[in-house]
mmCIF file of N, CA and C and ligand atoms in Angstrom:
data_model
loop_
_atom_site.group_PDB
_atom_site.id
_atom_site.type_symbol
_atom_site.label_atom_id
_atom_site.label_comp_id
_atom_site.label_asym_id
_atom_site.label_seq_id
_atom_site.Cartn_x
_atom_site.Cartn_y
_atom_site.Cartn_z
ATOM 1 N N MET A 23 10.919 -18.325 2.348
ATOM 2 C CA MET A 23 9.866 -18.640 3.315
ATOM 3 C C MET A 23 8.577 -17.912 2.914
ATOM 4 N N THR A 24 7.474 -18.646 2.873
ATOM 5 C CA THR A 24 6.192 -18.013 2.545
ATOM 6 C C THR A 24 5.825 -17.041 3.655
ATOM 7 N N GLN A 25 5.409 -15.867 3.248
ATOM 8 C CA GLN A 25 5.203 -14.765 4.180
ATOM 9 C C GLN A 25 3.987 -13.965 3.714
ATOM 10 N N GLN A 26 3.424 -13.204 4.651
ATOM 11 C CA GLN A 26 2.290 -12.348 4.304
ATOM 12 C C GLN A 26 2.722 -10.881 4.364
ATOM 13 N N THR A 27 2.060 -10.057 3.553
ATOM 14 C CA THR A 27 2.289 -8.618 3.628
ATOM 15 C C THR A 27 0.996 -7.895 3.289
ATOM 16 N N LEU A 28 0.982 -6.596 3.561
ATOM 17 C CA LEU A 28 -0.198 -5.799 3.222
ATOM 18 C C LEU A 28 0.185 -4.742 2.194
ATOM 19 N N THR A 29 -0.647 -4.642 1.164
ATOM 20 C CA THR A 29 -0.534 -3.517 0.245
ATOM 21 C C THR A 29 -1.813 -2.705 0.335
ATOM 22 N N ILE A 30 -1.719 -1.427 -0.047
ATOM 23 C CA ILE A 30 -2.922 -0.617 -0.252
ATOM 24 C C ILE A 30 -2.778 0.032 -1.624
ATOM 25 N N ILE A 31 -3.730 -0.224 -2.484
ATOM 26 C CA ILE A 31 -3.803 0.511 -3.749
ATOM 27 C C ILE A 31 -4.401 1.865 -3.397
ATOM 28 N N LYS A 32 -3.605 2.911 -3.572
ATOM 29 C CA LYS A 32 -3.911 4.227 -2.996
ATOM 30 C C LYS A 32 -4.907 5.027 -3.848
ATOM 31 N N PRO A 33 -5.427 6.146 -3.296
ATOM 32 C CA PRO A 33 -6.483 6.896 -3.985
ATOM 33 C C PRO A 33 -6.140 7.327 -5.408
ATOM 34 N N ASP A 34 -4.886 7.705 -5.676
ATOM 35 C CA ASP A 34 -4.543 8.149 -7.036
ATOM 36 C C ASP A 34 -4.709 7.011 -8.033
ATOM 37 N N SER A 35 -4.372 5.786 -7.619
ATOM 38 C CA SER A 35 -4.487 4.629 -8.517
ATOM 39 C C SER A 35 -5.943 4.320 -8.819
ATOM 40 N N VAL A 36 -6.809 4.419 -7.797
ATOM 41 C CA VAL A 36 -8.234 4.162 -8.009
ATOM 42 C C VAL A 36 -8.801 5.240 -8.939
ATOM 43 N N GLU A 37 -8.437 6.502 -8.615
ATOM 44 C CA GLU A 37 -8.902 7.642 -9.409
ATOM 45 C C GLU A 37 -8.483 7.518 -10.883
ATOM 46 N N ASN A 38 -7.274 7.029 -11.112
ATOM 47 C CA ASN A 38 -6.732 6.946 -12.480
ATOM 48 C C ASN A 38 -7.059 5.618 -13.168
ATOM 49 N N HIS A 39 -7.948 4.831 -12.550
ATOM 50 C CA HIS A 39 -8.377 3.547 -13.144
ATOM 51 C C HIS A 39 -7.224 2.571 -13.328
ATOM 52 N N ASN A 40 -6.302 2.563 -12.372
ATOM 53 C CA ASN A 40 -5.162 1.642 -12.438
ATOM 54 C C ASN A 40 -5.298 0.448 -11.496
ATOM 55 N N THR A 41 -6.432 0.325 -10.797
ATOM 56 C CA THR A 41 -6.579 -0.763 -9.822
ATOM 57 C C THR A 41 -6.336 -2.129 -10.463
ATOM 58 N N GLY A 42 -7.014 -2.398 -11.574
ATOM 59 C CA GLY A 42 -6.906 -3.715 -12.219
ATOM 60 C C GLY A 42 -5.499 -3.995 -12.690
ATOM 61 N N LYS A 43 -4.848 -2.980 -13.256
ATOM 62 C CA LYS A 43 -3.483 -3.175 -13.754
ATOM 63 C C LYS A 43 -2.523 -3.484 -12.611
ATOM 64 N N ILE A 44 -2.730 -2.826 -11.465
ATOM 65 C CA ILE A 44 -1.830 -3.061 -10.330
ATOM 66 C C ILE A 44 -2.073 -4.452 -9.742
ATOM 67 N N ILE A 45 -3.331 -4.874 -9.651
ATOM 68 C CA ILE A 45 -3.604 -6.234 -9.153
ATOM 69 C C ILE A 45 -2.998 -7.261 -10.115
ATOM 70 N N ALA A 46 -3.141 -7.053 -11.424
ATOM 71 C CA ALA A 46 -2.546 -7.983 -12.403
ATOM 72 C C ALA A 46 -1.023 -8.019 -12.246
ATOM 73 N N HIS A 47 -0.410 -6.844 -12.047
ATOM 74 C CA HIS A 47 1.044 -6.764 -11.862
ATOM 75 C C HIS A 47 1.469 -7.607 -10.657
ATOM 76 N N LEU A 48 0.732 -7.461 -9.559
ATOM 77 C CA LEU A 48 1.067 -8.213 -8.339
ATOM 78 C C LEU A 48 0.885 -9.715 -8.560
ATOM 79 N N GLU A 49 -0.200 -10.106 -9.225
ATOM 80 C CA GLU A 49 -0.425 -11.541 -9.485
ATOM 81 C C GLU A 49 0.661 -12.092 -10.414
ATOM 82 N N ASN A 50 1.046 -11.306 -11.416
ATOM 83 C CA ASN A 50 2.116 -11.755 -12.328
ATOM 84 C C ASN A 50 3.441 -11.913 -11.603
ATOM 85 N N GLU A 51 3.631 -11.179 -10.512
ATOM 86 C CA GLU A 51 4.858 -11.291 -9.710
ATOM 87 C C GLU A 51 4.753 -12.400 -8.664
ATOM 88 N N GLY A 52 3.689 -13.174 -8.715
ATOM 89 C CA GLY A 52 3.614 -14.365 -7.855
ATOM 90 C C GLY A 52 2.914 -14.166 -6.526
ATOM 91 N N PHE A 53 2.324 -12.993 -6.319
ATOM 92 C CA PHE A 53 1.572 -12.794 -5.073
ATOM 93 C C PHE A 53 0.196 -13.453 -5.184
ATOM 94 N N ARG A 54 -0.203 -14.105 -4.104
ATOM 95 C CA ARG A 54 -1.548 -14.652 -4.001
ATOM 96 C C ARG A 54 -2.363 -13.709 -3.108
ATOM 97 N N ILE A 55 -3.563 -13.367 -3.557
ATOM 98 C CA ILE A 55 -4.415 -12.466 -2.763
ATOM 99 C C ILE A 55 -5.150 -13.290 -1.714
ATOM 100 N N LEU A 56 -4.947 -12.944 -0.452
ATOM 101 C CA LEU A 56 -5.603 -13.654 0.661
ATOM 102 C C LEU A 56 -6.905 -12.964 1.059
ATOM 103 N N ALA A 57 -6.956 -11.650 0.858
ATOM 104 C CA ALA A 57 -8.136 -10.864 1.216
ATOM 105 C C ALA A 57 -8.007 -9.515 0.538
ATOM 106 N N GLY A 58 -9.139 -8.884 0.241
ATOM 107 C CA GLY A 58 -9.111 -7.553 -0.364
ATOM 108 C C GLY A 58 -10.496 -6.961 -0.383
ATOM 109 N N ARG A 59 -10.539 -5.633 -0.308
ATOM 110 C CA ARG A 59 -11.834 -4.946 -0.447
ATOM 111 C C ARG A 59 -11.585 -3.458 -0.704
ATOM 112 N N MET A 60 -12.577 -2.797 -1.247
ATOM 113 C CA MET A 60 -12.475 -1.350 -1.416
ATOM 114 C C MET A 60 -13.056 -0.678 -0.185
ATOM 115 N N VAL A 61 -12.391 0.362 0.272
ATOM 116 C CA VAL A 61 -12.842 1.077 1.472
ATOM 117 C C VAL A 61 -12.451 2.560 1.349
ATOM 118 N N HIS A 62 -13.326 3.423 1.813
ATOM 119 C CA HIS A 62 -12.985 4.849 1.897
ATOM 120 C C HIS A 62 -12.607 5.117 3.353
ATOM 121 N N LEU A 63 -11.326 5.308 3.609
ATOM 122 C CA LEU A 63 -10.846 5.457 4.985
ATOM 123 C C LEU A 63 -11.419 6.711 5.625
ATOM 124 N N THR A 64 -11.753 6.600 6.897
ATOM 125 C CA THR A 64 -12.100 7.793 7.669
ATOM 126 C C THR A 64 -10.796 8.490 8.070
ATOM 127 N N GLU A 65 -10.930 9.745 8.497
ATOM 128 C CA GLU A 65 -9.733 10.462 8.943
ATOM 129 C C GLU A 65 -9.084 9.724 10.121
ATOM 130 N N ALA A 66 -9.897 9.225 11.032
ATOM 131 C CA ALA A 66 -9.361 8.521 12.206
ATOM 132 C C ALA A 66 -8.596 7.264 11.785
ATOM 133 N N GLN A 67 -9.142 6.545 10.803
ATOM 134 C CA GLN A 67 -8.443 5.331 10.333
ATOM 135 C C GLN A 67 -7.107 5.687 9.683
ATOM 136 N N ALA A 68 -7.096 6.724 8.838
ATOM 137 C CA ALA A 68 -5.851 7.104 8.160
ATOM 138 C C ALA A 68 -4.818 7.593 9.178
ATOM 139 N N ARG A 69 -5.254 8.365 10.157
ATOM 140 C CA ARG A 69 -4.327 8.845 11.205
ATOM 141 C C ARG A 69 -3.739 7.669 11.973
ATOM 142 N N ALA A 70 -4.584 6.690 12.278
ATOM 143 C CA ALA A 70 -4.104 5.523 13.036
ATOM 144 C C ALA A 70 -3.168 4.674 12.186
ATOM 145 N N PHE A 71 -3.526 4.463 10.920
ATOM 146 C CA PHE A 71 -2.701 3.611 10.074
ATOM 147 C C PHE A 71 -1.302 4.195 9.911
ATOM 148 N N TYR A 72 -1.212 5.513 9.743
ATOM 149 C CA TYR A 72 0.082 6.170 9.518
ATOM 150 C C TYR A 72 0.604 6.858 10.789
ATOM 151 N N ALA A 73 0.169 6.397 11.965
ATOM 152 C CA ALA A 73 0.577 7.027 13.243
ATOM 153 C C ALA A 73 2.094 7.110 13.393
ATOM 154 N N VAL A 74 2.812 6.151 12.812
ATOM 155 C CA VAL A 74 4.273 6.142 12.891
ATOM 156 C C VAL A 74 4.863 7.424 12.290
ATOM 157 N N HIS A 75 4.122 8.080 11.396
ATOM 158 C CA HIS A 75 4.612 9.299 10.735
ATOM 159 C C HIS A 75 4.047 10.575 11.357
ATOM 160 N N LYS A 76 3.438 10.481 12.567
ATOM 161 C CA LYS A 76 2.673 11.643 13.053
ATOM 162 C C LYS A 76 3.519 12.882 13.340
ATOM 163 N N GLU A 77 4.809 12.704 13.555
ATOM 164 C CA GLU A 77 5.677 13.879 13.767
ATOM 165 C C GLU A 77 6.250 14.435 12.464
ATOM 166 N N ARG A 78 6.029 13.745 11.353
ATOM 167 C CA ARG A 78 6.633 14.176 10.090
ATOM 168 C C ARG A 78 5.857 15.348 9.495
ATOM 169 N N PRO A 79 6.566 16.262 8.791
ATOM 170 C CA PRO A 79 5.895 17.454 8.238
ATOM 171 C C PRO A 79 4.797 17.124 7.233
ATOM 172 N N PHE A 80 4.866 15.934 6.609
ATOM 173 C CA PHE A 80 3.894 15.601 5.567
ATOM 174 C C PHE A 80 2.688 14.830 6.099
ATOM 175 N N TYR A 81 2.618 14.642 7.444
ATOM 176 C CA TYR A 81 1.577 13.771 8.006
ATOM 177 C C TYR A 81 0.151 14.235 7.683
ATOM 178 N N ASN A 82 -0.146 15.520 7.909
ATOM 179 C CA ASN A 82 -1.526 15.987 7.674
ATOM 180 C C ASN A 82 -1.913 15.881 6.202
ATOM 181 N N ASP A 83 -0.956 16.196 5.313
ATOM 182 C CA ASP A 83 -1.221 16.058 3.871
ATOM 183 C C ASP A 83 -1.431 14.593 3.503
ATOM 184 N N LEU A 84 -0.638 13.726 4.125
ATOM 185 C CA LEU A 84 -0.753 12.285 3.846
ATOM 186 C C LEU A 84 -2.136 11.771 4.255
ATOM 187 N N VAL A 85 -2.611 12.212 5.415
ATOM 188 C CA VAL A 85 -3.943 11.805 5.891
ATOM 189 C C VAL A 85 -5.018 12.348 4.943
ATOM 190 N N ALA A 86 -4.868 13.594 4.508
ATOM 191 C CA ALA A 86 -5.850 14.187 3.575
ATOM 192 C C ALA A 86 -5.870 13.408 2.265
ATOM 193 N N TYR A 87 -4.694 13.075 1.778
ATOM 194 C CA TYR A 87 -4.598 12.301 0.522
ATOM 195 C C TYR A 87 -5.212 10.911 0.675
ATOM 196 N N MET A 88 -4.883 10.218 1.756
ATOM 197 C CA MET A 88 -5.356 8.833 1.924
ATOM 198 C C MET A 88 -6.863 8.759 2.180
ATOM 199 N N THR A 89 -7.476 9.907 2.543
ATOM 200 C CA THR A 89 -8.932 9.929 2.738
ATOM 201 C C THR A 89 -9.634 10.638 1.570
ATOM 202 N N SER A 90 -8.885 10.968 0.523
ATOM 203 C CA SER A 90 -9.461 11.751 -0.589
ATOM 204 C C SER A 90 -10.337 10.911 -1.505
ATOM 205 N N GLY A 91 -10.257 9.596 -1.391
ATOM 206 C CA GLY A 91 -11.060 8.707 -2.220
ATOM 207 C C GLY A 91 -10.854 7.285 -1.752
ATOM 208 N N PRO A 92 -11.578 6.338 -2.368
ATOM 209 C CA PRO A 92 -11.459 4.949 -1.923
ATOM 210 C C PRO A 92 -10.088 4.338 -2.217
ATOM 211 N N VAL A 93 -9.756 3.342 -1.435
ATOM 212 C CA VAL A 93 -8.498 2.588 -1.583
ATOM 213 C C VAL A 93 -8.835 1.099 -1.520
ATOM 214 N N TRP A 94 -7.855 0.292 -1.919
ATOM 215 C CA TRP A 94 -8.008 -1.165 -1.848
ATOM 216 C C TRP A 94 -6.900 -1.756 -0.987
ATOM 217 N N PRO A 95 -7.149 -2.050 0.278
ATOM 218 C CA PRO A 95 -6.188 -2.856 1.042
ATOM 219 C C PRO A 95 -6.282 -4.310 0.567
ATOM 220 N N LEU A 96 -5.124 -4.942 0.403
ATOM 221 C CA LEU A 96 -5.065 -6.353 0.008
ATOM 222 C C LEU A 96 -4.039 -7.050 0.885
ATOM 223 N N ALA A 97 -4.422 -8.181 1.460
ATOM 224 C CA ALA A 97 -3.450 -9.037 2.157
ATOM 225 C C ALA A 97 -2.899 -9.999 1.114
ATOM 226 N N LEU A 98 -1.566 -10.087 1.057
ATOM 227 C CA LEU A 98 -0.882 -10.861 0.016
ATOM 228 C C LEU A 98 0.024 -11.910 0.632
ATOM 229 N N GLU A 99 0.222 -12.986 -0.117
ATOM 230 C CA GLU A 99 1.129 -14.058 0.326
ATOM 231 C C GLU A 99 2.099 -14.388 -0.812
ATOM 232 N N ARG A 100 3.340 -14.632 -0.450
ATOM 233 C CA ARG A 100 4.376 -14.992 -1.428
ATOM 234 C C ARG A 100 5.636 -15.367 -0.654
ATOM 235 N N LYS A 101 6.562 -16.015 -1.338
ATOM 236 C CA LYS A 101 7.894 -16.208 -0.751
ATOM 237 C C LYS A 101 8.520 -14.818 -0.541
ATOM 238 N N ASP A 102 9.065 -14.582 0.655
ATOM 239 C CA ASP A 102 9.697 -13.299 0.978
ATOM 240 C C ASP A 102 8.822 -12.096 0.587
ATOM 241 N N ALA A 103 7.544 -12.186 0.930
ATOM 242 C CA ALA A 103 6.555 -11.209 0.452
ATOM 243 C C ALA A 103 6.898 -9.761 0.823
ATOM 244 N N VAL A 104 7.411 -9.537 2.026
ATOM 245 C CA VAL A 104 7.629 -8.148 2.473
ATOM 246 C C VAL A 104 8.694 -7.481 1.612
ATOM 247 N N THR A 105 9.858 -8.108 1.527
ATOM 248 C CA THR A 105 10.969 -7.544 0.747
ATOM 249 C C THR A 105 10.622 -7.505 -0.734
ATOM 250 N N TYR A 106 9.992 -8.576 -1.206
ATOM 251 C CA TYR A 106 9.701 -8.650 -2.640
ATOM 252 C C TYR A 106 8.702 -7.565 -3.057
ATOM 253 N N LEU A 107 7.676 -7.336 -2.214
ATOM 254 C CA LEU A 107 6.705 -6.281 -2.542
ATOM 255 C C LEU A 107 7.402 -4.925 -2.607
ATOM 256 N N ARG A 108 8.301 -4.661 -1.665
ATOM 257 C CA ARG A 108 9.009 -3.366 -1.680
ATOM 258 C C ARG A 108 9.798 -3.197 -2.982
ATOM 259 N N GLN A 109 10.389 -4.310 -3.478
ATOM 260 C CA GLN A 109 11.122 -4.245 -4.763
ATOM 261 C C GLN A 109 10.175 -3.951 -5.924
ATOM 262 N N VAL A 110 9.041 -4.657 -5.937
ATOM 263 C CA VAL A 110 8.084 -4.527 -7.045
ATOM 264 C C VAL A 110 7.433 -3.138 -7.044
ATOM 265 N N MET A 111 7.277 -2.543 -5.832
ATOM 266 C CA MET A 111 6.709 -1.197 -5.697
ATOM 267 C C MET A 111 7.657 -0.129 -6.214
ATOM 268 N N GLY A 112 8.934 -0.242 -5.890
ATOM 269 C CA GLY A 112 9.912 0.792 -6.211
ATOM 270 C C GLY A 112 10.013 1.840 -5.117
ATOM 271 N N ALA A 113 10.932 2.786 -5.304
ATOM 272 C CA ALA A 113 11.234 3.807 -4.292
ATOM 273 C C ALA A 113 10.016 4.686 -4.013
ATOM 274 N N THR A 114 10.005 5.283 -2.799
ATOM 275 C CA THR A 114 8.889 6.126 -2.354
ATOM 276 C C THR A 114 8.571 7.211 -3.389
ATOM 277 N N ASN A 115 9.620 7.865 -3.895
ATOM 278 C CA ASN A 115 9.420 8.900 -4.909
ATOM 279 C C ASN A 115 9.442 8.250 -6.294
ATOM 280 N N PRO A 116 8.310 8.270 -7.001
ATOM 281 C CA PRO A 116 8.252 7.591 -8.308
ATOM 282 C C PRO A 116 9.368 8.007 -9.259
ATOM 283 N N SER A 117 9.868 9.250 -9.121
ATOM 284 C CA SER A 117 10.939 9.667 -10.037
ATOM 285 C C SER A 117 12.272 9.000 -9.693
ATOM 286 N N ASP A 118 12.380 8.401 -8.494
ATOM 287 C CA ASP A 118 13.584 7.629 -8.136
ATOM 288 C C ASP A 118 13.370 6.127 -8.318
ATOM 289 N N ALA A 119 12.140 5.716 -8.652
ATOM 290 C CA ALA A 119 11.818 4.279 -8.704
ATOM 291 C C ALA A 119 12.379 3.658 -9.982
ATOM 292 N N ASP A 120 12.885 2.433 -9.865
ATOM 293 C CA ASP A 120 13.429 1.729 -11.032
ATOM 294 C C ASP A 120 12.340 1.553 -12.094
ATOM 295 N N ALA A 121 12.771 1.558 -13.353
ATOM 296 C CA ALA A 121 11.853 1.352 -14.477
ATOM 297 C C ALA A 121 11.120 0.027 -14.294
ATOM 298 N N GLY A 122 9.830 0.027 -14.604
ATOM 299 C CA GLY A 122 9.052 -1.201 -14.522
ATOM 300 C C GLY A 122 8.435 -1.462 -13.168
ATOM 301 N N THR A 123 8.832 -0.701 -12.136
ATOM 302 C CA THR A 123 8.193 -0.861 -10.824
ATOM 303 C C THR A 123 6.820 -0.170 -10.838
ATOM 304 N N ILE A 124 5.971 -0.571 -9.895
ATOM 305 C CA ILE A 124 4.603 -0.048 -9.877
ATOM 306 C C ILE A 124 4.605 1.471 -9.689
ATOM 307 N N ARG A 125 5.452 1.973 -8.804
ATOM 308 C CA ARG A 125 5.468 3.429 -8.588
ATOM 309 C C ARG A 125 6.010 4.155 -9.814
ATOM 310 N N SER A 126 6.978 3.561 -10.492
ATOM 311 C CA SER A 126 7.488 4.189 -11.704
ATOM 312 C C SER A 126 6.417 4.206 -12.799
ATOM 313 N N LEU A 127 5.632 3.130 -12.877
ATOM 314 C CA LEU A 127 4.600 3.048 -13.920
ATOM 315 C C LEU A 127 3.400 3.944 -13.606
ATOM 316 N N TYR A 128 2.981 3.987 -12.336
ATOM 317 C CA TYR A 128 1.678 4.572 -12.007
ATOM 318 C C TYR A 128 1.728 5.734 -11.010
ATOM 319 N N GLY A 129 2.827 5.945 -10.307
ATOM 320 C CA GLY A 129 2.892 6.998 -9.286
ATOM 321 C C GLY A 129 2.948 8.376 -9.935
ATOM 322 N N GLU A 130 2.374 9.358 -9.221
ATOM 323 C CA GLU A 130 2.353 10.731 -9.751
ATOM 324 C C GLU A 130 3.383 11.613 -9.068
ATOM 325 N N SER A 131 3.640 11.367 -7.773
ATOM 326 C CA SER A 131 4.523 12.247 -6.991
ATOM 327 C C SER A 131 4.946 11.496 -5.734
ATOM 328 N N ILE A 132 5.838 12.092 -4.946
ATOM 329 C CA ILE A 132 6.301 11.427 -3.712
ATOM 330 C C ILE A 132 5.119 11.144 -2.781
ATOM 331 N N GLU A 133 4.085 11.980 -2.818
ATOM 332 C CA GLU A 133 2.902 11.717 -1.992
ATOM 333 C C GLU A 133 1.937 10.767 -2.702
ATOM 334 N N ARG A 134 1.566 11.111 -3.914
ATOM 335 C CA ARG A 134 0.592 10.314 -4.678
ATOM 336 C C ARG A 134 1.359 9.226 -5.433
ATOM 337 N N ASN A 135 1.817 8.229 -4.646
ATOM 338 C CA ASN A 135 2.764 7.254 -5.197
ATOM 339 C C ASN A 135 2.154 5.866 -5.378
ATOM 340 N N SER A 136 0.872 5.801 -5.595
ATOM 341 C CA SER A 136 0.129 4.648 -6.151
ATOM 342 C C SER A 136 -0.098 3.443 -5.255
ATOM 343 N N ILE A 137 0.820 3.157 -4.332
ATOM 344 C CA ILE A 137 0.704 1.896 -3.594
ATOM 345 C C ILE A 137 1.467 1.971 -2.274
ATOM 346 N N HIS A 138 0.958 1.265 -1.281
ATOM 347 C CA HIS A 138 1.639 1.097 0.007
ATOM 348 C C HIS A 138 2.124 -0.338 0.132
ATOM 349 N N GLY A 139 3.214 -0.529 0.853
ATOM 350 C CA GLY A 139 3.660 -1.880 1.199
ATOM 351 C C GLY A 139 4.223 -1.895 2.602
ATOM 352 N N SER A 140 3.890 -2.925 3.365
ATOM 353 C CA SER A 140 4.429 -3.053 4.731
ATOM 354 C C SER A 140 5.963 -3.072 4.672
ATOM 355 N N ASP A 141 6.595 -2.537 5.730
ATOM 356 C CA ASP A 141 8.062 -2.445 5.705
ATOM 357 C C ASP A 141 8.771 -3.504 6.533
ATOM 358 N N SER A 142 8.039 -4.389 7.227
ATOM 359 C CA SER A 142 8.660 -5.483 7.985
ATOM 360 C C SER A 142 7.590 -6.547 8.221
ATOM 361 N N PRO A 143 7.994 -7.792 8.492
ATOM 362 C CA PRO A 143 7.007 -8.834 8.789
ATOM 363 C C PRO A 143 6.160 -8.488 10.011
ATOM 364 N N GLU A 144 6.765 -7.818 11.009
ATOM 365 C CA GLU A 144 6.023 -7.431 12.215
ATOM 366 C C GLU A 144 4.932 -6.418 11.859
ATOM 367 N N ASN A 145 5.307 -5.394 11.070
ATOM 368 C CA ASN A 145 4.306 -4.401 10.668
ATOM 369 C C ASN A 145 3.285 -4.990 9.704
ATOM 370 N N ALA A 146 3.695 -5.962 8.896
ATOM 371 C CA ALA A 146 2.738 -6.614 7.991
ATOM 372 C C ALA A 146 1.619 -7.260 8.809
ATOM 373 N N ALA A 147 1.976 -7.954 9.878
ATOM 374 C CA ALA A 147 0.957 -8.620 10.710
ATOM 375 C C ALA A 147 0.025 -7.580 11.335
ATOM 376 N N ILE A 148 0.605 -6.477 11.828
ATOM 377 C CA ILE A 148 -0.208 -5.409 12.439
ATOM 378 C C ILE A 148 -1.133 -4.788 11.386
ATOM 379 N N GLU A 149 -0.568 -4.525 10.208
ATOM 380 C CA GLU A 149 -1.348 -3.838 9.162
ATOM 381 C C GLU A 149 -2.429 -4.743 8.573
ATOM 382 N N ILE A 150 -2.144 -6.040 8.419
ATOM 383 C CA ILE A 150 -3.185 -6.960 7.932
ATOM 384 C C ILE A 150 -4.338 -6.982 8.931
ATOM 385 N N SER A 151 -4.020 -7.039 10.220
ATOM 386 C CA SER A 151 -5.090 -7.110 11.217
ATOM 387 C C SER A 151 -5.836 -5.780 11.354
ATOM 388 N N PHE A 152 -5.213 -4.688 10.875
ATOM 389 C CA PHE A 152 -5.895 -3.392 10.862
ATOM 390 C C PHE A 152 -7.114 -3.454 9.938
ATOM 391 N N PHE A 153 -7.015 -4.208 8.849
ATOM 392 C CA PHE A 153 -8.082 -4.248 7.837
ATOM 393 C C PHE A 153 -8.885 -5.543 7.814
ATOM 394 N N PHE A 154 -8.291 -6.660 8.225
ATOM 395 C CA PHE A 154 -8.938 -7.953 8.032
ATOM 396 C C PHE A 154 -8.897 -8.800 9.299
ATOM 397 N N ALA A 155 -10.019 -9.487 9.540
ATOM 398 C CA ALA A 155 -10.041 -10.503 10.590
ATOM 399 C C ALA A 155 -9.315 -11.744 10.064
ATOM 400 N N ALA A 156 -8.734 -12.527 10.958
ATOM 401 C CA ALA A 156 -8.013 -13.745 10.544
ATOM 402 C C ALA A 156 -8.909 -14.639 9.693
ATOM 403 N N SER A 157 -10.191 -14.677 10.028
ATOM 404 C CA SER A 157 -11.124 -15.545 9.296
ATOM 405 C C SER A 157 -11.382 -15.073 7.864
ATOM 406 N N GLU A 158 -10.980 -13.837 7.536
ATOM 407 C CA GLU A 158 -11.189 -13.318 6.168
ATOM 408 C C GLU A 158 -10.018 -13.635 5.248
ATOM 409 N N LEU A 159 -8.916 -14.156 5.783
ATOM 410 C CA LEU A 159 -7.745 -14.496 4.955
ATOM 411 C C LEU A 159 -7.982 -15.897 4.407
ATOM 412 N N VAL A 160 -8.186 -15.995 3.087
ATOM 413 C CA VAL A 160 -8.565 -17.292 2.532
ATOM 414 C C VAL A 160 -7.565 -17.760 1.477
HETATM 415 P P1 LIG B 229 4.359 3.366 2.241
HETATM 416 O O1 LIG B 229 4.517 3.331 3.734
HETATM 417 O O2 LIG B 229 3.105 4.084 1.788
HETATM 418 O O3 LIG B 229 4.496 2.013 1.626
HETATM 419 P P2 LIG B 229 7.107 4.165 1.961
HETATM 420 O O4 LIG B 229 7.369 3.144 3.010
HETATM 421 O O5 LIG B 229 7.853 4.051 0.662
HETATM 422 O O6 LIG B 229 5.553 4.222 1.608
HETATM 423 P P3 LIG B 229 7.142 6.176 4.016
HETATM 424 O O7 LIG B 229 8.390 6.886 4.375
HETATM 425 O O8 LIG B 229 6.629 5.099 4.917
HETATM 426 O O9 LIG B 229 7.338 5.608 2.511
HETATM 427 O O10 LIG B 229 6.016 7.277 3.799
HETATM 428 C C1 LIG B 229 4.638 6.930 3.820
HETATM 429 C C2 LIG B 229 3.927 7.713 2.731
HETATM 430 O O11 LIG B 229 3.958 9.097 3.047
HETATM 431 C C3 LIG B 229 4.577 7.643 1.342
HETATM 432 O O12 LIG B 229 4.224 6.488 0.622
HETATM 433 C C4 LIG B 229 4.042 8.883 0.684
HETATM 434 O O13 LIG B 229 2.687 8.718 0.244
HETATM 435 C C5 LIG B 229 4.078 9.872 1.851
HETATM 436 N N1 LIG B 229 5.348 10.603 1.914
HETATM 437 C C6 LIG B 229 6.553 10.120 2.303
HETATM 438 N N2 LIG B 229 7.513 11.065 2.250
HETATM 439 C C7 LIG B 229 6.870 12.184 1.821
HETATM 440 C C8 LIG B 229 7.308 13.528 1.556
HETATM 441 N N3 LIG B 229 8.579 13.897 1.743
HETATM 442 N N4 LIG B 229 6.376 14.409 1.128
HETATM 443 C C9 LIG B 229 5.076 14.045 0.952
HETATM 444 N N5 LIG B 229 4.621 12.807 1.194
HETATM 445 C C10 LIG B 229 5.495 11.888 1.610
HETATM 446 MG MG1 LIG B 230 6.260 3.043 4.826
#
């Protein structure tokens, strides 16, 4: 079933000049880009986006990292996009990620792990609307 998901190319990827390679990787895996832009998140935006993790010990560091430089949120479409993106991304910790996955190729650490992916179709819809108006999905 064709589905939408949200990815964010994270600050470490932008800093390391991996943005283009990650977009090419996603396109080669059959994702169609519906919307995308570069944005430097404010602290309030990063706190809101990752609010689900607010009780976790790594939350403040995660917010600092996600606001440390610009990121690229992209709304993506593909068959089984949510599950498929999680496979293509690899495990949260790049050292546990399967060879050839984006986190294995480009991630630096469990925190600086190159890319975000929505974890359910429900959260994908919420996260896409966090960054894009419906009229911007083309
Ligand atoms: P994401 O939500 O970014 O796609 P994920 O679903 O694989 O990643 P989550 O458990 O949702 O992982 O964690 C969100 C983000 O918080 C991770 O991608 C990573 O940047 C950071 N993070 C997760 N666990 C840790 C940890 N133990 N220490 C430091 N940072 C962490
Ligand atoms: Mg997550």
